[in-house]
Coordinates of N, CA and C in Angstrom, one line a residue:
W1 N 0.9 -1.2 0.0 CA 0.0 0.0 0.0 C 0.9 1.2 0.0
D2 N 0.7 2.1 -1.0 CA 1.5 3.3 -1.1 C 0.8 4.4 -0.3
L3 N 1.5 4.9 0.8 CA 0.9 5.9 1.6 C 0.7 7.2 0.9
A4 N 1.3 7.4 -0.3 CA 1.1 8.6 -1.0 C -0.3 8.6 -1.6
N5 N -1.0 7.5 -1.6 CA -2.4 7.4 -2.1 C -3.4 7.5 -1.0
G6 N -2.9 7.8 0.2 CA -3.9 8.0 1.3 C -3.2 7.4 2.6
G7 N -3.8 7.7 3.7 CA -3.3 7.2 5.0 C -3.4 5.7 5.1
P8 N -2.9 5.2 6.2 CA -2.8 3.7 6.4 C -4.1 3.1 6.9
E9 N -5.1 4.0 7.4 CA -6.3 3.5 8.0 C -7.1 2.5 7.2
K10 N -7.2 2.9 5.9 CA -8.1 2.1 5.0 C -7.6 0.7 4.9
V11 N -6.3 0.5 4.5 CA -5.7 -0.8 4.3 C -5.6 -1.6 5.6
L12 N -5.3 -0.9 6.7 CA -5.2 -1.6 7.9 C -6.5 -2.2 8.4
K13 N -7.6 -1.4 8.1 CA -8.9 -1.8 8.5 C -9.4 -3.0 7.7
S14 N -9.0 -3.0 6.4 CA -9.4 -4.1 5.5 C -8.7 -5.4 5.9
F15 N -7.5 -5.4 6.4 CA -6.8 -6.6 6.8 C -7.1 -7.0 8.2
S16 N -7.7 -6.1 9.0 CA -8.0 -6.4 10.4 C -9.0 -7.5 10.6
V17 N -9.8 -7.8 9.5 CA -10.8 -8.8 9.6 C -10.1 -10.2 9.6
L18 N -8.9 -10.3 9.2 CA -8.2 -11.5 9.3 C -7.7 -11.8 10.7
S19 N -7.7 -13.1 11.1 CA -7.3 -13.5 12.4 C -5.8 -13.3 12.6
R20 N -5.0 -13.4 11.5 CA -3.6 -13.3 11.6 C -3.1 -12.5 10.3
F21 N -2.3 -11.4 10.5 CA -1.7 -10.8 9.4 C -0.5 -10.0 10.0
Q22 N 0.5 -9.7 9.1 CA 1.7 -9.1 9.4 C 1.8 -7.8 8.7
V23 N 2.5 -6.8 9.2 CA 2.7 -5.5 8.6 C 4.2 -5.3 8.4
L24 N 4.6 -4.9 7.1 CA 6.0 -4.5 6.8 C 5.9 -3.0 6.5
I25 N 6.5 -2.2 7.4 CA 6.5 -0.7 7.2 C 7.8 -0.3 6.4
C26 N 7.6 0.2 5.3 CA 8.8 0.7 4.5 C 8.9 2.2 4.6
G27 N 9.8 2.6 5.5 CA 10.0 4.1 5.7 C 10.9 4.3 6.9
G28 N 10.9 5.5 7.4 CA 11.7 5.9 8.6 C 10.9 5.8 9.9
D29 N 11.5 6.4 10.9 CA 10.9 6.4 12.2 C 9.5 7.1 12.2
G30 N 9.4 8.2 11.5 CA 8.1 8.9 11.4 C 7.0 8.1 10.8
T31 N 7.4 7.3 9.7 CA 6.4 6.5 9.1 C 5.9 5.4 10.1
V32 N 6.9 4.8 10.8 CA 6.6 3.8 11.8 C 5.6 4.3 12.9
S33 N 5.9 5.5 13.4 CA 5.1 6.1 14.4 C 3.7 6.4 13.8
W34 N 3.6 6.8 12.6 CA 2.3 7.0 11.9 C 1.4 5.8 11.9
I35 N 2.0 4.7 11.4 CA 1.3 3.4 11.3 C 0.9 2.9 12.7
I36 N 1.8 3.0 13.7 CA 1.4 2.5 15.0 C 0.4 3.4 15.7
S37 N 0.4 4.7 15.4 CA -0.7 5.5 15.9 C -2.1 5.1 15.3
A38 N -2.0 4.8 14.0 CA -3.3 4.3 13.3 C -3.8 3.0 13.9
L39 N -2.8 2.1 14.2 CA -3.2 0.8 14.8 C -3.8 1.0 16.2
E40 N -3.2 1.9 17.0 CA -3.7 2.2 18.3 C -5.1 2.7 18.3
K41 N -5.4 3.6 17.4 CA -6.8 4.1 17.3 C -7.8 3.1 16.9
M42 N -7.4 2.0 16.3 CA -8.3 1.0 15.8 C -8.7 0.1 17.0
E43 N -8.0 0.1 18.1 CA -8.3 -0.7 19.3 C -8.5 -2.1 19.0
L44 N -7.5 -2.7 18.3 CA -7.5 -4.1 18.0 C -7.4 -5.0 19.2
K45 N -8.1 -6.1 19.2 CA -7.9 -7.1 20.2 C -6.5 -7.8 20.1
R46 N -6.0 -7.9 18.9 CA -4.7 -8.5 18.7 C -3.9 -7.7 17.7
W47 N -2.8 -7.2 18.1 CA -2.0 -6.4 17.2 C -1.2 -7.3 16.2
P48 N -1.0 -6.9 15.0 CA -0.2 -7.7 14.1 C 1.3 -7.5 14.3
P49 N 2.1 -8.5 14.1 CA 3.5 -8.3 14.1 C 4.0 -7.3 13.1
I50 N 5.0 -6.5 13.5 CA 5.4 -5.4 12.6 C 6.9 -5.5 12.3
G51 N 7.2 -5.4 11.0 CA 8.6 -5.4 10.6 C 8.9 -4.1 9.9
I52 N 10.2 -3.7 9.8 CA 10.6 -2.4 9.3 C 11.6 -2.6 8.2
L53 N 11.3 -2.0 7.0 CA 12.3 -1.8 6.0 C 12.8 -0.4 6.1
P54 N 14.0 -0.2 6.7 CA 14.4 1.2 7.0 C 14.8 2.1 5.8
L55 N 13.9 3.0 5.5 CA 14.1 3.9 4.3 C 14.2 5.3 4.7
G56 N 14.3 5.6 6.1 CA 14.4 6.9 6.5 C 15.8 7.5 6.7
T57 N 15.9 8.6 7.4 CA 17.2 9.2 7.6 C 18.0 8.5 8.8
G58 N 17.4 8.6 10.0 CA 18.0 8.0 11.2 C 17.8 6.5 11.4
N59 N 16.5 6.1 11.2 CA 16.1 4.7 11.4 C 16.5 4.1 12.7
D60 N 16.3 4.9 13.8 CA 16.8 4.5 15.1 C 16.0 3.3 15.6
L61 N 14.7 3.3 15.4 CA 13.9 2.2 15.8 C 14.3 0.9 15.1
A62 N 14.5 1.0 13.8 CA 15.0 -0.2 13.1 C 16.3 -0.7 13.6
R63 N 17.2 0.2 14.0 CA 18.5 -0.2 14.4 C 18.4 -1.1 15.7
V64 N 17.7 -0.6 16.7 CA 17.6 -1.3 18.0 C 16.8 -2.6 17.9
H65 N 16.0 -2.8 16.9 CA 15.2 -4.0 16.7 C 15.8 -4.9 15.6
G66 N 17.0 -4.7 15.2 CA 17.7 -5.6 14.4 C 17.4 -5.5 12.9
W67 N 16.7 -4.4 12.4 CA 16.5 -4.3 11.0 C 17.5 -3.5 10.3
G68 N 18.5 -2.9 11.0 CA 19.6 -2.2 10.3 C 19.4 -0.7 10.3
G69 N 20.4 0.0 9.9 CA 20.4 1.4 9.8 C 19.9 2.0 8.5
G70 N 19.7 1.1 7.5 CA 19.2 1.6 6.2 C 19.1 0.5 5.2
Y71 N 18.3 0.7 4.2 CA 18.2 -0.3 3.1 C 19.3 -0.2 2.1
N72 N 19.9 -1.3 1.8 CA 21.1 -1.2 0.8 C 20.8 -2.2 -0.3
N73 N 19.6 -2.1 -0.9 CA 19.3 -2.9 -2.1 C 19.3 -4.4 -1.9
E74 N 19.1 -4.8 -0.6 CA 19.0 -6.3 -0.4 C 17.8 -6.9 -1.1
S75 N 17.8 -8.2 -1.3 CA 16.7 -8.8 -2.0 C 15.5 -8.8 -1.1
L76 N 14.4 -8.3 -1.7 CA 13.1 -8.2 -1.0 C 12.6 -9.6 -0.5
L77 N 12.9 -10.6 -1.4 CA 12.5 -12.0 -1.0 C 13.2 -12.4 0.2
Y78 N 14.5 -12.1 0.3 CA 15.3 -12.4 1.5 C 14.7 -11.7 2.8
I79 N 14.4 -10.4 2.6 CA 13.8 -9.7 3.7 C 12.5 -10.3 4.2
L80 N 11.6 -10.7 3.2 CA 10.4 -11.3 3.6 C 10.6 -12.6 4.3
K81 N 11.6 -13.4 3.9 CA 12.0 -14.6 4.6 C 12.4 -14.3 6.0
Q82 N 13.2 -13.2 6.2 CA 13.6 -12.9 7.6 C 12.4 -12.6 8.4
I83 N 11.4 -11.9 7.9 CA 10.2 -11.5 8.6 C 9.5 -12.8 9.1
S84 N 9.4 -13.7 8.2 CA 8.7 -15.0 8.6 C 9.4 -15.8 9.7
E85 N 10.7 -15.6 9.8 CA 11.4 -16.3 10.8 C 11.8 -15.5 12.1
A86 N 11.4 -14.2 12.1 CA 11.8 -13.3 13.2 C 11.2 -13.6 14.5
Y87 N 11.8 -13.1 15.6 CA 11.3 -13.4 16.9 C 10.5 -12.2 17.5
V88 N 9.8 -12.4 18.6 CA 9.1 -11.4 19.2 C 10.0 -10.4 19.9
S89 N 9.8 -9.1 19.7 CA 10.5 -8.0 20.3 C 9.6 -7.0 20.9
M90 N 9.7 -6.7 22.2 CA 8.8 -5.9 22.9 C 9.2 -4.4 22.9
L91 N 8.2 -3.5 22.9 CA 8.5 -2.1 22.9 C 7.4 -1.3 23.6
D92 N 7.8 -0.4 24.6 CA 6.8 0.4 25.3 C 6.4 1.6 24.4
L93 N 5.1 2.0 24.6 CA 4.7 3.3 24.0 C 4.4 4.2 25.2
W94 N 5.2 5.3 25.3 CA 5.1 6.2 26.4 C 4.3 7.4 26.1
E95 N 3.7 7.9 27.2 CA 2.9 9.1 27.2 C 3.6 10.2 28.1
L96 N 3.7 11.4 27.6 CA 4.3 12.5 28.4 C 3.3 13.6 28.6
D97 N 3.0 13.9 29.8 CA 2.0 15.0 30.1 C 2.8 16.3 30.2
I98 N 2.3 17.3 29.4 CA 2.9 18.6 29.3 C 1.9 19.6 29.7
T99 N 2.3 20.4 30.7 CA 1.4 21.5 31.2 C 2.1 22.8 31.0
T100 N 1.4 23.7 30.3 CA 2.0 25.0 30.0 C 1.2 26.1 30.8
V101 N 1.9 27.1 31.2 CA 1.2 28.2 32.0 C 1.6 29.5 31.3
N102 N 0.5 30.2 30.9 CA 0.8 31.5 30.2 C 1.0 32.6 31.2
K103 N 1.2 33.9 30.7 CA 1.5 35.0 31.6 C 0.3 35.3 32.5
K104 N -0.9 35.0 32.1 CA -2.1 35.2 32.9 C -2.4 34.2 34.0
G105 N -1.5 33.1 34.0 CA -1.6 32.1 35.0 C -2.5 30.9 34.5
K106 N -3.1 31.0 33.3 CA -3.9 29.9 32.8 C -3.1 28.7 32.3
T107 N -3.5 27.5 32.6 CA -2.8 26.3 32.3 C -3.5 25.6 31.1
R108 N -2.6 24.9 30.4 CA -3.1 24.1 29.2 C -2.4 22.8 29.3
K109 N -3.1 21.7 29.3 CA -2.5 20.4 29.4 C -2.5 19.7 28.0
E110 N -1.4 18.9 27.7 CA -1.3 18.2 26.4 C -0.6 16.9 26.7
V111 N -1.0 15.9 26.0 CA -0.4 14.6 26.2 C 0.3 14.2 24.8
K112 N 1.6 13.9 24.9 CA 2.4 13.5 23.7 C 2.8 12.0 23.9
A113 N 2.5 11.2 22.9 CA 3.0 9.8 22.9 C 4.2 9.7 22.1
F114 N 5.1 8.8 22.5 CA 6.3 8.6 21.7 C 6.9 7.2 21.8
L115 N 7.5 6.8 20.7 CA 8.1 5.4 20.7 C 9.6 5.5 20.9
N116 N 10.3 6.3 20.1 CA 11.7 6.4 20.1 C 12.2 7.4 21.2
Y117 N 11.9 8.6 21.0 CA 12.4 9.7 22.0 C 11.6 10.9 21.7
L118 N 11.5 11.8 22.7 CA 10.9 13.1 22.5 C 11.8 14.2 23.0
G119 N 12.1 15.1 22.1 CA 13.0 16.2 22.5 C 12.4 17.5 22.7
V120 N 12.9 18.3 23.6 CA 12.5 19.6 23.9 C 13.7 20.5 23.9
G121 N 13.7 21.6 23.1 CA 14.9 22.5 23.1 C 15.6 22.5 21.7
V122 N 16.9 22.4 21.8 CA 17.7 22.6 20.6 C 17.4 21.5 19.5
D123 N 17.3 20.3 19.9 CA 17.1 19.2 18.9 C 15.7 19.3 18.3
A124 N 14.7 19.7 19.0 CA 13.4 19.9 18.5 C 13.4 21.1 17.5
Q125 N 14.1 22.2 17.9 CA 14.1 23.3 17.0 C 14.8 23.0 15.7
A126 N 15.9 22.2 15.8 CA 16.6 21.8 14.6 C 15.7 20.9 13.7
A127 N 15.0 20.0 14.3 CA 14.1 19.1 13.6 C 13.0 19.9 12.9
L128 N 12.5 20.9 13.5 CA 11.5 21.7 12.9 C 12.0 22.5 11.7
Q129 N 13.3 23.0 11.8 CA 13.9 23.6 10.7 C 14.0 22.7 9.5
V130 N 14.5 21.5 9.7 CA 14.6 20.5 8.7 C 13.3 20.1 8.1
H131 N 12.3 20.0 8.9 CA 11.0 19.6 8.5 C 10.4 20.7 7.5
N132 N 10.5 22.0 7.9 CA 10.1 23.1 7.1 C 10.8 23.1 5.8
L133 N 12.1 22.9 5.8 CA 12.9 22.9 4.6 C 12.4 21.7 3.7
R134 N 12.2 20.6 4.2 CA 11.7 19.4 3.4 C 10.4 19.7 2.8
E135 N 9.5 20.4 3.5 CA 8.2 20.7 3.0 C 8.2 21.7 1.9
S136 N 9.1 22.7 2.0 CA 9.2 23.8 1.0 C 10.1 23.4 -0.2
K137 N 11.2 22.6 0.1 CA 12.1 22.2 -1.0 C 12.4 20.7 -1.0
P138 N 11.4 19.8 -1.3 CA 11.6 18.4 -1.1 C 12.7 17.8 -2.0
K139 N 13.0 18.5 -3.1 CA 14.0 18.0 -4.1 C 15.4 18.1 -3.5
L140 N 15.6 18.8 -2.4 CA 17.0 18.9 -1.8 C 17.3 17.6 -1.0
F141 N 16.2 16.8 -0.6 CA 16.4 15.6 0.2 C 16.5 14.4 -0.7
V142 N 17.7 14.1 -1.2 CA 17.8 13.1 -2.2 C 18.6 11.9 -1.7
S143 N 19.2 12.0 -0.5 CA 20.0 10.8 0.0 C 20.0 10.9 1.6
R144 N 20.3 9.8 2.2 CA 20.4 9.7 3.6 C 21.5 10.6 4.2
F145 N 22.6 10.6 3.4 CA 23.8 11.4 3.9 C 23.5 12.9 3.9
L146 N 22.8 13.4 2.8 CA 22.5 14.8 2.8 C 21.4 15.2 3.8
N147 N 20.5 14.3 4.1 CA 19.5 14.5 5.1 C 20.1 14.7 6.5
K148 N 21.1 13.8 6.8 CA 21.8 13.9 8.1 C 22.6 15.2 8.1
A149 N 23.2 15.6 7.0 CA 23.9 16.9 7.0 C 23.0 18.1 7.3
Y150 N 21.8 18.1 6.8 CA 20.9 19.2 7.1 C 20.6 19.2 8.6
Y151 N 20.4 18.0 9.2 CA 20.1 18.0 10.6 C 21.3 18.5 11.4
A152 N 22.5 18.1 11.0 CA 23.7 18.6 11.7 C 23.9 20.1 11.6
L153 N 23.7 20.6 10.4 CA 23.8 22.1 10.2 C 22.8 22.8 11.0
A154 N 21.5 22.3 11.0 CA 20.5 23.0 11.8 C 20.7 22.9 13.3
G155 N 21.2 21.8 13.8 CA 21.5 21.6 15.2 C 22.7 22.5 15.6
G156 N 23.7 22.5 14.8 CA 24.9 23.4 15.1 C 24.5 24.8 15.1
E157 N 23.7 25.3 14.2 CA 23.3 26.7 14.2 C 22.5 27.0 15.5
E158 N 21.6 26.2 15.9 CA 20.8 26.5 17.1 C 21.7 26.5 18.3
A159 N 22.6 25.6 18.4 CA 23.5 25.5 19.5 C 24.4 26.8 19.6
I160 N 24.9 27.2 18.5 CA 25.7 28.4 18.5 C 24.9 29.7 18.8
K161 N 23.7 29.7 18.4 CA 22.8 30.9 18.7 C 22.3 30.9 20.1
N162 N 22.5 29.7 20.8 CA 22.0 29.6 22.2 C 20.5 30.0 22.3
S163 N 19.7 29.4 21.3 CA 18.3 29.8 21.2 C 17.5 29.2 22.4
C164 N 18.1 28.2 23.1 CA 17.3 27.5 24.2 C 18.2 27.5 25.4
T165 N 19.0 28.6 25.6 CA 19.9 28.6 26.7 C 19.3 28.7 28.1
N166 N 18.1 29.2 28.1 CA 17.4 29.4 29.4 C 16.3 28.4 29.7
I167 N 16.5 27.2 29.1 CA 15.4 26.2 29.1 C 15.3 25.7 30.6
S168 N 16.3 25.7 31.4 CA 16.2 25.2 32.8 C 15.3 26.1 33.6
E169 N 15.2 27.4 33.2 CA 14.3 28.3 33.9 C 12.9 28.3 33.4
Q170 N 12.7 27.7 32.3 CA 11.3 27.7 31.7 C 10.6 26.4 31.9
I171 N 11.3 25.3 32.2 CA 10.8 24.0 32.3 C 11.0 23.4 33.7
T172 N 10.0 22.8 34.3 CA 10.1 22.0 35.5 C 9.9 20.5 35.1
L173 N 10.8 19.7 35.4 CA 10.8 18.3 35.0 C 10.4 17.5 36.2
V174 N 9.3 16.7 36.1 CA 8.9 15.8 37.2 C 8.8 14.4 36.7
A175 N 9.4 13.5 37.4 CA 9.4 12.1 37.0 C 9.0 11.2 38.3
D176 N 8.0 10.4 38.2 CA 7.5 9.6 39.3 C 7.3 10.5 40.6
G177 N 6.7 11.7 40.3 CA 6.4 12.6 41.4 C 7.6 13.3 42.0
I178 N 8.8 13.1 41.4 CA 10.0 13.8 42.0 C 10.5 14.8 41.0
E179 N 10.7 16.0 41.4 CA 11.3 17.1 40.5 C 12.8 16.8 40.3
I180 N 13.1 16.8 39.0 CA 14.5 16.5 38.5 C 15.2 17.9 38.2
P181 N 16.2 18.2 39.0 CA 16.9 19.5 38.7 C 17.6 19.4 37.3
L182 N 17.5 20.5 36.6 CA 18.2 20.6 35.3 C 19.4 21.4 35.4
P183 N 20.5 21.0 34.8 CA 21.8 21.8 34.8 C 21.5 23.2 34.2
P184 N 22.1 24.2 34.8 CA 21.8 25.6 34.3 C 22.2 25.9 32.9
D185 N 23.2 25.1 32.3 CA 23.6 25.3 31.0 C 22.9 24.4 30.0
S186 N 21.8 23.8 30.4 CA 21.1 22.9 29.5 C 20.4 23.7 28.3
Q187 N 20.5 23.1 27.2 CA 19.8 23.7 26.0 C 18.8 22.7 25.4
G188 N 18.6 21.6 26.1 CA 17.6 20.6 25.6 C 17.4 19.5 26.6
I189 N 16.2 18.8 26.4 CA 15.9 17.6 27.2 C 15.4 16.6 26.2
I190 N 15.9 15.4 26.4 CA 15.5 14.3 25.5 C 15.0 13.1 26.4
F191 N 13.8 12.7 26.1 CA 13.2 11.5 26.8 C 13.4 10.3 25.9
L192 N 14.1 9.4 26.4 CA 14.5 8.2 25.5 C 13.7 7.0 25.9
N193 N 13.3 6.3 24.8 CA 12.7 5.0 25.0 C 13.6 3.9 24.4
I194 N 14.5 4.3 23.6 CA 15.4 3.3 23.0 C 16.9 3.9 23.1
D195 N 17.9 3.0 23.0 CA 19.2 3.5 23.1 C 19.8 3.7 21.7
S196 N 19.1 4.6 21.0 CA 19.6 5.0 19.7 C 19.0 6.3 19.4
Y197 N 19.9 7.3 19.1 CA 19.4 8.7 18.9 C 20.1 9.3 17.7
S198 N 19.3 10.0 16.9 CA 19.8 10.8 15.8 C 20.7 10.0 14.9
G199 N 20.2 8.8 14.5 CA 20.9 8.0 13.6 C 21.9 7.1 14.2
G200 N 21.7 6.6 15.4 CA 22.6 5.6 16.0 C 23.4 6.0 17.1
V201 N 23.2 7.1 17.7 CA 24.0 7.5 18.9 C 23.5 6.8 20.1
P202 N 24.3 6.0 20.8 CA 23.9 5.3 22.0 C 23.9 6.2 23.3
M203 N 22.8 6.9 23.5 CA 22.8 7.9 24.6 C 22.9 7.2 26.0
W204 N 22.3 6.1 26.2 CA 22.3 5.4 27.5 C 23.7 4.9 27.9
S205 N 24.3 4.2 26.9 CA 25.6 3.6 27.2 C 26.7 4.6 27.3
N206 N 26.5 5.7 26.7 CA 27.6 6.8 26.7 C 27.3 7.9 27.7
G207 N 26.1 7.8 28.4 CA 25.8 8.8 29.4 C 26.5 8.7 30.7
L208 N 26.4 9.7 31.5 CA 27.0 9.7 32.8 C 26.3 8.7 33.8
K209 N 27.0 8.0 34.5 CA 26.5 7.1 35.5 C 26.1 7.8 36.8
P210 N 25.1 7.4 37.5 CA 24.7 8.0 38.8 C 25.8 7.9 39.8
R211 N 26.1 8.9 40.6 CA 27.2 8.8 41.6 C 26.9 7.8 42.7
R212 N 25.7 7.6 43.0 CA 25.4 6.7 44.1 C 24.1 5.9 43.7
K213 N 24.0 4.7 44.1 CA 22.8 3.9 43.8 C 21.7 4.2 44.9
R214 N 20.5 4.3 44.4 CA 19.4 4.4 45.3 C 18.2 3.7 44.6
A215 N 17.3 3.3 45.5 CA 16.1 2.6 45.1 C 15.2 3.5 44.4
R216 N 14.6 3.1 43.3 CA 13.7 4.0 42.6 C 12.7 3.1 41.9
S217 N 11.4 3.6 41.8 CA 10.4 2.9 41.1 C 10.2 3.5 39.7
Y218 N 9.9 2.7 38.8 CA 9.7 3.2 37.4 C 8.3 3.1 37.0
S219 N 7.7 4.1 36.4 CA 6.4 4.0 35.9 C 6.3 3.1 34.7
E220 N 5.2 2.4 34.6 CA 4.9 1.6 33.4 C 4.5 2.5 32.2
G221 N 5.0 2.2 31.1 CA 4.6 3.0 29.9 C 3.2 2.5 29.5
H222 N 2.4 3.5 29.0 CA 1.1 3.1 28.5 C 1.3 2.5 27.1
V223 N 0.9 1.2 26.9 CA 1.2 0.5 25.7 C -0.2 0.0 25.1
L224 N -0.4 0.3 23.9 CA -1.6 -0.1 23.2 C -2.9 0.3 24.0
N225 N -3.7 -0.7 24.3 CA -5.0 -0.4 25.0 C -4.8 -0.3 26.5
G226 N -3.7 -0.6 27.0 CA -3.5 -0.6 28.5 C -2.0 -0.8 28.8
N227 N -1.7 -1.4 29.8 CA -0.3 -1.7 30.1 C 0.2 -3.0 29.5
K228 N 0.2 -3.0 28.2 CA 0.6 -4.2 27.5 C 1.8 -3.8 26.6
S229 N 2.4 -4.8 25.9 CA 3.5 -4.5 25.0 C 3.1 -5.1 23.7
F230 N 3.7 -4.6 22.6 CA 3.3 -5.1 21.3 C 4.5 -5.7 20.6
P231 N 4.3 -6.8 19.9 CA 5.4 -7.5 19.2 C 5.8 -6.7 17.9
R232 N 7.1 -6.6 17.7 CA 7.6 -6.0 16.4 C 7.3 -6.9 15.3
N233 N 7.8 -8.1 15.4 CA 7.6 -9.1 14.3 C 8.0 -10.4 14.9
D234 N 7.5 -11.5 14.3 CA 7.8 -12.8 14.8 C 7.2 -13.8 13.8
S235 N 7.5 -15.1 14.1 CA 6.8 -16.1 13.4 C 5.4 -16.2 14.1
I236 N 4.4 -16.7 13.4 CA 3.1 -16.7 14.0 C 3.0 -17.6 15.2
D237 N 3.8 -18.7 15.1 CA 3.8 -19.7 16.2 C 4.3 -19.1 17.5
D238 N 5.4 -18.3 17.3 CA 6.0 -17.6 18.5 C 5.0 -16.6 19.1
L239 N 4.3 -15.9 18.3 CA 3.3 -14.9 18.8 C 2.2 -15.6 19.6
A240 N 1.7 -16.8 19.1 CA 0.7 -17.5 19.7 C 1.2 -18.0 21.1
D241 N 2.4 -18.5 21.1 CA 3.0 -19.0 22.4 C 3.1 -17.9 23.4
Y242 N 3.4 -16.7 22.9 CA 3.6 -15.5 23.8 C 2.2 -15.2 24.4
E243 N 1.2 -15.2 23.6 CA -0.1 -14.8 24.2 C -0.7 -15.9 25.1
I244 N -0.4 -17.2 24.8 CA -0.8 -18.2 25.7 C -0.1 -18.1 27.1
T245 N 1.2 -17.8 27.1 CA 2.0 -17.6 28.3 C 1.4 -16.4 29.1
K246 N 1.1 -15.4 28.4 CA 0.6 -14.2 29.1 C -0.7 -14.5 29.8
E247 N -1.6 -15.2 29.1 CA -2.9 -15.6 29.7 C -2.7 -16.4 30.9
L248 N -1.8 -17.4 30.9 CA -1.5 -18.2 32.1 C -1.0 -17.4 33.3

């Protein structure tokens, strides 16, 4: 199904009458998020296994789930064979509550769901610049290398301009009911669900370790219709075994 001919809702709904079907998403992280958002709105009793053919710029979700950082003209028959033999891989779908307060003291609440990561500050501003450029001049985006170069230039420009230098004074970060202090020189906040950012940067493994250990509880991510997880892709037998185990 070519998404240029319309959104994914129509074709997903037509296949949802089948007891078992699989989805291969050919695109980048944005396309994957689009399809998963459409599936979530359908409130299916059983989610289909999802595979990814990475055609985007960063392809971070495809990287962490074993589909690679990009498509290099591999045989499509080989890829389909991989999908049929693939295993179950779980992923949380997180929701972030954002409350804004205007100068008059009025508040506005908004909920943002994300699969990969959600950025506030410099990286979000850079992503917006690239998005606007892509919308106005799509012919400039002809390769993955050039696309990454546009992101790098936009991010460097925002960092040099210090456009978000006072973000620590404008944002209060609360996690599990605890306020998290932000470094005064912060120019951005990134909420990570996977250990791959901006085309393969491992933020978790390269980040600073806590100075001392302390007990902490972690909130469950809201996944699908409740606190569930969904399979990326798998053989049908493995998926059935997973659901039987979950019911027991």
